[in-house]
PDB file of C-alpha atoms in Angstrom:
ATOM      1  CA  UNK A  27      10.700 -23.392  14.557  1.00 48.00           C
ATOM      2  CA  UNK A  28       7.022 -22.391  14.290  1.00 54.00           C
ATOM      3  CA  UNK A  29       7.875 -18.950  12.938  1.00 60.00           C
ATOM      4  CA  UNK A  30      10.202 -20.424  10.344  1.00 76.00           C
ATOM      5  CA  UNK A  31       7.407 -22.725   9.096  1.00 77.00           C
ATOM      6  CA  UNK A  32       5.099 -19.726   8.658  1.00 77.00           C
ATOM      7  CA  UNK A  33       7.856 -17.833   6.867  1.00 75.00           C
ATOM      8  CA  UNK A  34       8.603 -20.824   4.634  1.00 75.00           C
ATOM      9  CA  UNK A  35       4.909 -21.201   3.794  1.00 77.00           C
ATOM     10  CA  UNK A  36       4.683 -17.504   2.916  1.00 78.00           C
ATOM     11  CA  UNK A  37       7.808 -17.723   0.718  1.00 75.00           C
ATOM     12  CA  UNK A  38       6.359 -20.701  -1.170  1.00 74.00           C
ATOM     13  CA  UNK A  39       3.021 -18.936  -1.629  1.00 77.00           C
ATOM     14  CA  UNK A  40       4.739 -15.866  -3.095  1.00 79.00           C
ATOM     15  CA  UNK A  41       6.962 -18.034  -5.320  1.00 73.00           C
ATOM     16  CA  UNK A  42       3.966 -20.039  -6.598  1.00 69.00           C
ATOM     17  CA  UNK A  43       1.873 -16.939  -7.265  1.00 72.00           C
ATOM     18  CA  UNK A  44       4.777 -15.284  -9.086  1.00 76.00           C
ATOM     19  CA  UNK A  45       5.398 -18.431 -11.155  1.00 71.00           C
ATOM     20  CA  UNK A  46       1.720 -18.778 -12.100  1.00 75.00           C
ATOM     21  CA  UNK A  47       1.276 -15.069 -12.854  1.00 71.00           C
ATOM     22  CA  UNK A  48      -1.044 -14.339  -9.944  1.00 66.00           C
ATOM     23  CA  UNK A  49       1.520 -11.746  -8.845  1.00 72.00           C
ATOM     24  CA  UNK A  50       2.905  -9.523 -11.554  1.00 67.00           C
ATOM     25  CA  UNK A  51       6.644  -8.991 -11.735  1.00 63.00           C
ATOM     26  CA  UNK A  52       7.842  -5.588 -10.695  1.00 61.00           C
ATOM     27  CA  UNK A  53       9.988  -3.656 -13.103  1.00 54.00           C
ATOM     28  CA  UNK A  54      12.503  -2.407 -10.584  1.00 51.00           C
ATOM     29  CA  UNK A  55      14.216   0.136 -12.771  1.00 47.00           C
ATOM     30  CA  UNK A  56      12.944   3.572 -11.873  1.00 46.00           C
ATOM     31  CA  UNK A  57      14.243   7.020 -12.685  1.00 45.00           C
ATOM     32  CA  UNK A  58      12.895   9.810 -10.568  1.00 45.00           C
ATOM     33  CA  UNK A  59      12.437  13.089 -12.390  1.00 43.00           C
ATOM     34  CA  UNK A  60      10.949  16.375 -11.305  1.00 37.00           C
ATOM     35  CA  UNK A  61       7.702  15.808 -13.217  1.00 45.00           C
ATOM     36  CA  UNK A  62       7.102  12.568 -11.267  1.00 50.00           C
ATOM     37  CA  UNK A  63       6.918  14.720  -8.143  1.00 56.00           C
ATOM     38  CA  UNK A  64       3.521  16.014  -9.311  1.00 67.00           C
ATOM     39  CA  UNK A  65       1.226  12.989  -9.202  1.00 77.00           C
ATOM     40  CA  UNK A  66      -2.320  13.274 -10.500  1.00 84.00           C
ATOM     41  CA  UNK A  67      -3.727   9.871  -9.454  1.00 90.00           C
ATOM     42  CA  UNK A  68      -2.705   8.407  -6.090  1.00 92.00           C
ATOM     43  CA  UNK A  69      -3.860   5.222  -4.370  1.00 94.00           C
ATOM     44  CA  UNK A  70      -3.181   5.012  -0.633  1.00 94.00           C
ATOM     45  CA  UNK A  71      -3.750   1.751   1.227  1.00 93.00           C
ATOM     46  CA  UNK A  72      -4.171   2.437   4.934  1.00 94.00           C
ATOM     47  CA  UNK A  73      -2.778  -0.041   7.507  1.00 92.00           C
ATOM     48  CA  UNK A  74      -4.790  -3.081   8.548  1.00 90.00           C
ATOM     49  CA  UNK A  75      -4.009  -2.880  12.278  1.00 90.00           C
ATOM     50  CA  UNK A  76      -5.636  -0.200  14.423  1.00 91.00           C
ATOM     51  CA  UNK A  77      -2.571   1.388  16.091  1.00 92.00           C
ATOM     52  CA  UNK A  78      -0.819   1.832  12.719  1.00 90.00           C
ATOM     53  CA  UNK A  79      -4.068   3.051  11.138  1.00 92.00           C
ATOM     54  CA  UNK A  80      -4.466   5.752  13.796  1.00 92.00           C
ATOM     55  CA  UNK A  81      -0.887   6.984  13.342  1.00 91.00           C
ATOM     56  CA  UNK A  82      -1.267   7.002   9.537  1.00 91.00           C
ATOM     57  CA  UNK A  83      -4.589   8.814   9.666  1.00 92.00           C
ATOM     58  CA  UNK A  84      -3.152  11.462  11.992  1.00 90.00           C
ATOM     59  CA  UNK A  85      -0.118  11.927   9.726  1.00 88.00           C
ATOM     60  CA  UNK A  86      -2.237  12.288   6.562  1.00 88.00           C
ATOM     61  CA  UNK A  87      -5.031  14.404   8.095  1.00 85.00           C
ATOM     62  CA  UNK A  88      -3.995  17.506   6.083  1.00 81.00           C
ATOM     63  CA  UNK A  89      -3.250  15.682   2.832  1.00 81.00           C
ATOM     64  CA  UNK A  90      -4.064  17.685  -0.274  1.00 69.00           C
ATOM     65  CA  UNK A  91      -4.561  21.013   1.495  1.00 71.00           C
ATOM     66  CA  UNK A  92      -1.106  22.431   0.755  1.00 63.00           C
ATOM     67  CA  UNK A  93      -0.574  21.443  -2.871  1.00 57.00           C
ATOM     68  CA  UNK A  94      -2.878  23.991  -4.482  1.00 63.00           C
ATOM     69  CA  UNK A  95      -3.590  21.624  -7.372  1.00 68.00           C
ATOM     70  CA  UNK A  96      -6.122  18.911  -8.062  1.00 80.00           C
ATOM     71  CA  UNK A  97      -4.991  15.389  -7.160  1.00 84.00           C
ATOM     72  CA  UNK A  98      -7.271  12.376  -7.492  1.00 89.00           C
ATOM     73  CA  UNK A  99      -6.826  10.434  -4.224  1.00 91.00           C
ATOM     74  CA  UNK A 100      -8.317   7.001  -3.699  1.00 93.00           C
ATOM     75  CA  UNK A 101      -8.047   5.531  -0.207  1.00 94.00           C
ATOM     76  CA  UNK A 102      -8.388   1.850   0.653  1.00 93.00           C
ATOM     77  CA  UNK A 103      -9.487   1.544   4.269  1.00 92.00           C
ATOM     78  CA  UNK A 104     -10.440  -1.504   6.267  1.00 91.00           C
ATOM     79  CA  UNK A 105     -14.201  -1.502   6.866  1.00 91.00           C
ATOM     80  CA  UNK A 106     -13.615  -1.816  10.604  1.00 91.00           C
ATOM     81  CA  UNK A 107     -12.188   1.739  10.616  1.00 91.00           C
ATOM     82  CA  UNK A 108     -15.102   3.349   8.750  1.00 90.00           C
ATOM     83  CA  UNK A 109     -16.140   5.437  11.759  1.00 90.00           C
ATOM     84  CA  UNK A 110     -12.561   6.618  12.367  1.00 89.00           C
ATOM     85  CA  UNK A 111     -11.816   7.662   8.775  1.00 89.00           C
ATOM     86  CA  UNK A 112     -13.021  11.090   7.727  1.00 85.00           C
ATOM     87  CA  UNK A 113     -10.714  12.713   5.192  1.00 83.00           C
ATOM     88  CA  UNK A 114     -12.683  15.154   3.090  1.00 80.00           C
ATOM     89  CA  UNK A 115     -10.774  14.687  -0.111  1.00 86.00           C
ATOM     90  CA  UNK A 116     -10.703  11.892  -2.627  1.00 88.00           C
ATOM     91  CA  UNK A 117     -12.696   8.690  -2.835  1.00 91.00           C
ATOM     92  CA  UNK A 118     -12.716   6.053  -0.106  1.00 92.00           C
ATOM     93  CA  UNK A 119     -13.159   2.343  -0.768  1.00 91.00           C
ATOM     94  CA  UNK A 120     -13.726   0.126   2.242  1.00 92.00           C
ATOM     95  CA  UNK A 121     -12.263  -3.382   2.266  1.00 89.00           C
ATOM     96  CA  UNK A 122     -13.224  -6.452   4.215  1.00 85.00           C
ATOM     97  CA  UNK A 123     -10.998  -7.864   6.930  1.00 73.00           C
ATOM     98  CA  UNK A 124      -8.339 -10.391   5.919  1.00 72.00           C
ATOM     99  CA  UNK A 125      -5.442 -12.302   7.406  1.00 69.00           C
ATOM    100  CA  UNK A 126      -1.907 -10.891   6.961  1.00 68.00           C
ATOM    101  CA  UNK A 127      -0.828 -13.999   5.026  1.00 68.00           C
ATOM    102  CA  UNK A 128      -3.736 -14.444   2.603  1.00 70.00           C
ATOM    103  CA  UNK A 129      -5.294 -12.519  -0.262  1.00 72.00           C
ATOM    104  CA  UNK A 130      -7.955  -9.908   0.384  1.00 79.00           C
ATOM    105  CA  UNK A 131     -11.390 -11.496   0.515  1.00 78.00           C
ATOM    106  CA  UNK A 132     -12.811  -8.785  -1.755  1.00 81.00           C
ATOM    107  CA  UNK A 133      -9.800  -8.612  -4.096  1.00 84.00           C
ATOM    108  CA  UNK A 134     -11.822  -9.279  -7.248  1.00 87.00           C
ATOM    109  CA  UNK A 135     -14.252  -6.412  -6.619  1.00 88.00           C
ATOM    110  CA  UNK A 136     -11.360  -4.102  -5.698  1.00 89.00           C
ATOM    111  CA  UNK A 137      -9.595  -4.928  -8.956  1.00 89.00           C
ATOM    112  CA  UNK A 138     -12.777  -4.231 -10.920  1.00 89.00           C
ATOM    113  CA  UNK A 139     -13.143  -0.863  -9.195  1.00 88.00           C
ATOM    114  CA  UNK A 140      -9.486   0.130  -9.575  1.00 90.00           C
ATOM    115  CA  UNK A 141      -8.374  -1.398 -12.885  1.00 83.00           C
ATOM    116  CA  UNK A 142      -9.724   1.487 -14.948  1.00 83.00           C
ATOM    117  CA  UNK A 143      -7.347   3.867 -13.118  1.00 84.00           C
ATOM    118  CA  UNK A 144      -3.727   4.479 -14.060  1.00 87.00           C
ATOM    119  CA  UNK A 145      -2.043   5.496 -10.837  1.00 92.00           C
ATOM    120  CA  UNK A 146       1.030   7.710 -10.718  1.00 91.00           C
ATOM    121  CA  UNK A 147       1.795   6.476  -7.203  1.00 92.00           C
ATOM    122  CA  UNK A 148       0.481   3.534  -5.167  1.00 94.00           C
ATOM    123  CA  UNK A 149       1.319   3.685  -1.466  1.00 94.00           C
ATOM    124  CA  UNK A 150       0.912   0.749   0.935  1.00 94.00           C
ATOM    125  CA  UNK A 151       1.072   2.128   4.481  1.00 93.00           C
ATOM    126  CA  UNK A 152       1.181  -1.278   6.206  1.00 91.00           C
ATOM    127  CA  UNK A 153       4.388  -1.154   8.277  1.00 89.00           C
ATOM    128  CA  UNK A 154       4.467  -4.967   8.480  1.00 88.00           C
ATOM    129  CA  UNK A 155       4.161  -7.075   5.338  1.00 89.00           C
ATOM    130  CA  UNK A 156       0.530  -7.762   4.358  1.00 89.00           C
ATOM    131  CA  UNK A 157       0.406 -10.313   1.527  1.00 88.00           C
ATOM    132  CA  UNK A 158      -3.099  -9.379   0.369  1.00 88.00           C
ATOM    133  CA  UNK A 159      -2.287  -5.682   0.022  1.00 90.00           C
ATOM    134  CA  UNK A 160       1.087  -6.388  -1.602  1.00 90.00           C
ATOM    135  CA  UNK A 161      -0.565  -8.714  -4.124  1.00 89.00           C
ATOM    136  CA  UNK A 162      -3.195  -6.069  -4.917  1.00 90.00           C
ATOM    137  CA  UNK A 163      -0.403  -3.517  -5.474  1.00 91.00           C
ATOM    138  CA  UNK A 164       1.351  -5.935  -7.845  1.00 90.00           C
ATOM    139  CA  UNK A 165      -1.800  -6.361  -9.944  1.00 90.00           C
ATOM    140  CA  UNK A 166      -2.413  -2.621 -10.372  1.00 91.00           C
ATOM    141  CA  UNK A 167      -0.632  -0.373 -12.870  1.00 88.00           C
ATOM    142  CA  UNK A 168       1.761   2.275 -11.602  1.00 90.00           C
ATOM    143  CA  UNK A 169       5.373   3.306 -12.128  1.00 87.00           C
ATOM    144  CA  UNK A 170       5.879   4.168  -8.458  1.00 91.00           C
ATOM    145  CA  UNK A 171       4.899   1.594  -5.841  1.00 91.00           C
ATOM    146  CA  UNK A 172       5.801   2.633  -2.307  1.00 91.00           C
ATOM    147  CA  UNK A 173       5.868   0.364   0.731  1.00 90.00           C
ATOM    148  CA  UNK A 174       7.816  -0.466   3.859  1.00 89.00           C
ATOM    149  CA  UNK A 175      10.915  -2.659   3.639  1.00 88.00           C
ATOM    150  CA  UNK A 176      10.499  -6.310   4.600  1.00 87.00           C
ATOM    151  CA  UNK A 177      11.811  -9.716   3.564  1.00 86.00           C
ATOM    152  CA  UNK A 178       9.425  -9.714   0.573  1.00 84.00           C
ATOM    153  CA  UNK A 179       9.108  -6.027  -0.326  1.00 84.00           C
ATOM    154  CA  UNK A 180      11.620  -6.210  -3.212  1.00 86.00           C
ATOM    155  CA  UNK A 181       9.058  -8.171  -5.244  1.00 87.00           C
ATOM    156  CA  UNK A 182       6.268  -5.623  -4.783  1.00 89.00           C
ATOM    157  CA  UNK A 183       7.627  -2.086  -4.195  1.00 90.00           C
ATOM    158  CA  UNK A 184      10.207  -0.107  -6.129  1.00 89.00           C
ATOM    159  CA  UNK A 185      10.401   2.561  -3.413  1.00 87.00           C
ATOM    160  CA  UNK A 186      10.865   1.154   0.072  1.00 87.00           C
ATOM    161  CA  UNK A 187      10.989   2.910   3.406  1.00 85.00           C
ATOM    162  CA  UNK A 188      13.126   1.228   6.036  1.00 81.00           C
ATOM    163  CA  UNK A 189      12.095   1.991   9.610  1.00 76.00           C
ATOM    164  CA  UNK A 190      13.911  -0.987  11.136  1.00 71.00           C
ATOM    165  CA  UNK A 191      16.597   1.147  12.773  1.00 70.00           C
ATOM    166  CA  UNK A 192      14.395   3.845  14.261  1.00 66.00           C
ATOM    167  CA  UNK A 193      11.275   1.725  14.711  1.00 66.00           C
ATOM    168  CA  UNK A 194       9.161   4.851  14.336  1.00 74.00           C
ATOM    169  CA  UNK A 195       6.596   4.309  11.599  1.00 76.00           C
ATOM    170  CA  UNK A 196       5.401   7.919  11.804  1.00 79.00           C
ATOM    171  CA  UNK A 197       8.712   9.022  10.238  1.00 80.00           C
ATOM    172  CA  UNK A 198       7.998   6.771   7.242  1.00 81.00           C
ATOM    173  CA  UNK A 199       4.448   8.131   6.970  1.00 82.00           C
ATOM    174  CA  UNK A 200       5.786  11.698   7.086  1.00 83.00           C
ATOM    175  CA  UNK A 201       8.261  10.917   4.288  1.00 80.00           C
ATOM    176  CA  UNK A 202       5.415   9.651   2.111  1.00 81.00           C
ATOM    177  CA  UNK A 203       3.267  12.649   2.999  1.00 79.00           C
ATOM    178  CA  UNK A 204       6.169  14.929   1.988  1.00 77.00           C
ATOM    179  CA  UNK A 205       6.533  13.154  -1.371  1.00 72.00           C
ATOM    180  CA  UNK A 206       2.801  13.592  -2.067  1.00 74.00           C
ATOM    181  CA  UNK A 207       2.802  17.271  -1.040  1.00 69.00           C
ATOM    182  CA  UNK A 208       5.473  18.250  -3.576  1.00 62.00           C
TER     183      UNK A 208
END
């Protein structure tokens, strides 16, 4: 019963934010073409929990080395992982810690820093639904928003990776890495 109350509260929060415009509606219609496989501006949101962060960082350690072209990467990383994160490409923005079911505490400053960008792809690497990151994704402009499938992912991501059958998040990370390396 306790879990269903938390789920109900989360559903109401998402409904209210959508109704009031605090979450933008996702235009779900998407046609993939060959030229969309060459993104120029990419935002990658790294996972908020440490085990998932470590797997994601390991999977993306060689990002950008194989493409042979210039891609503008921006990484959102939880401040707690600052010492663990050392990719030598792109720009890194560190975020403050937040609960899985609330908005990011530094959302306003993140929006100010990112709103001038038009992203070709936004990738949320959180394997479990993180409301703050999903809301941030909904407020940013991009035709391709990639995230992991969950009860709420249809509202936020137009490309969803489902790892529920295999349970191996590294496979999902590798699929995203493959998309970005094209």
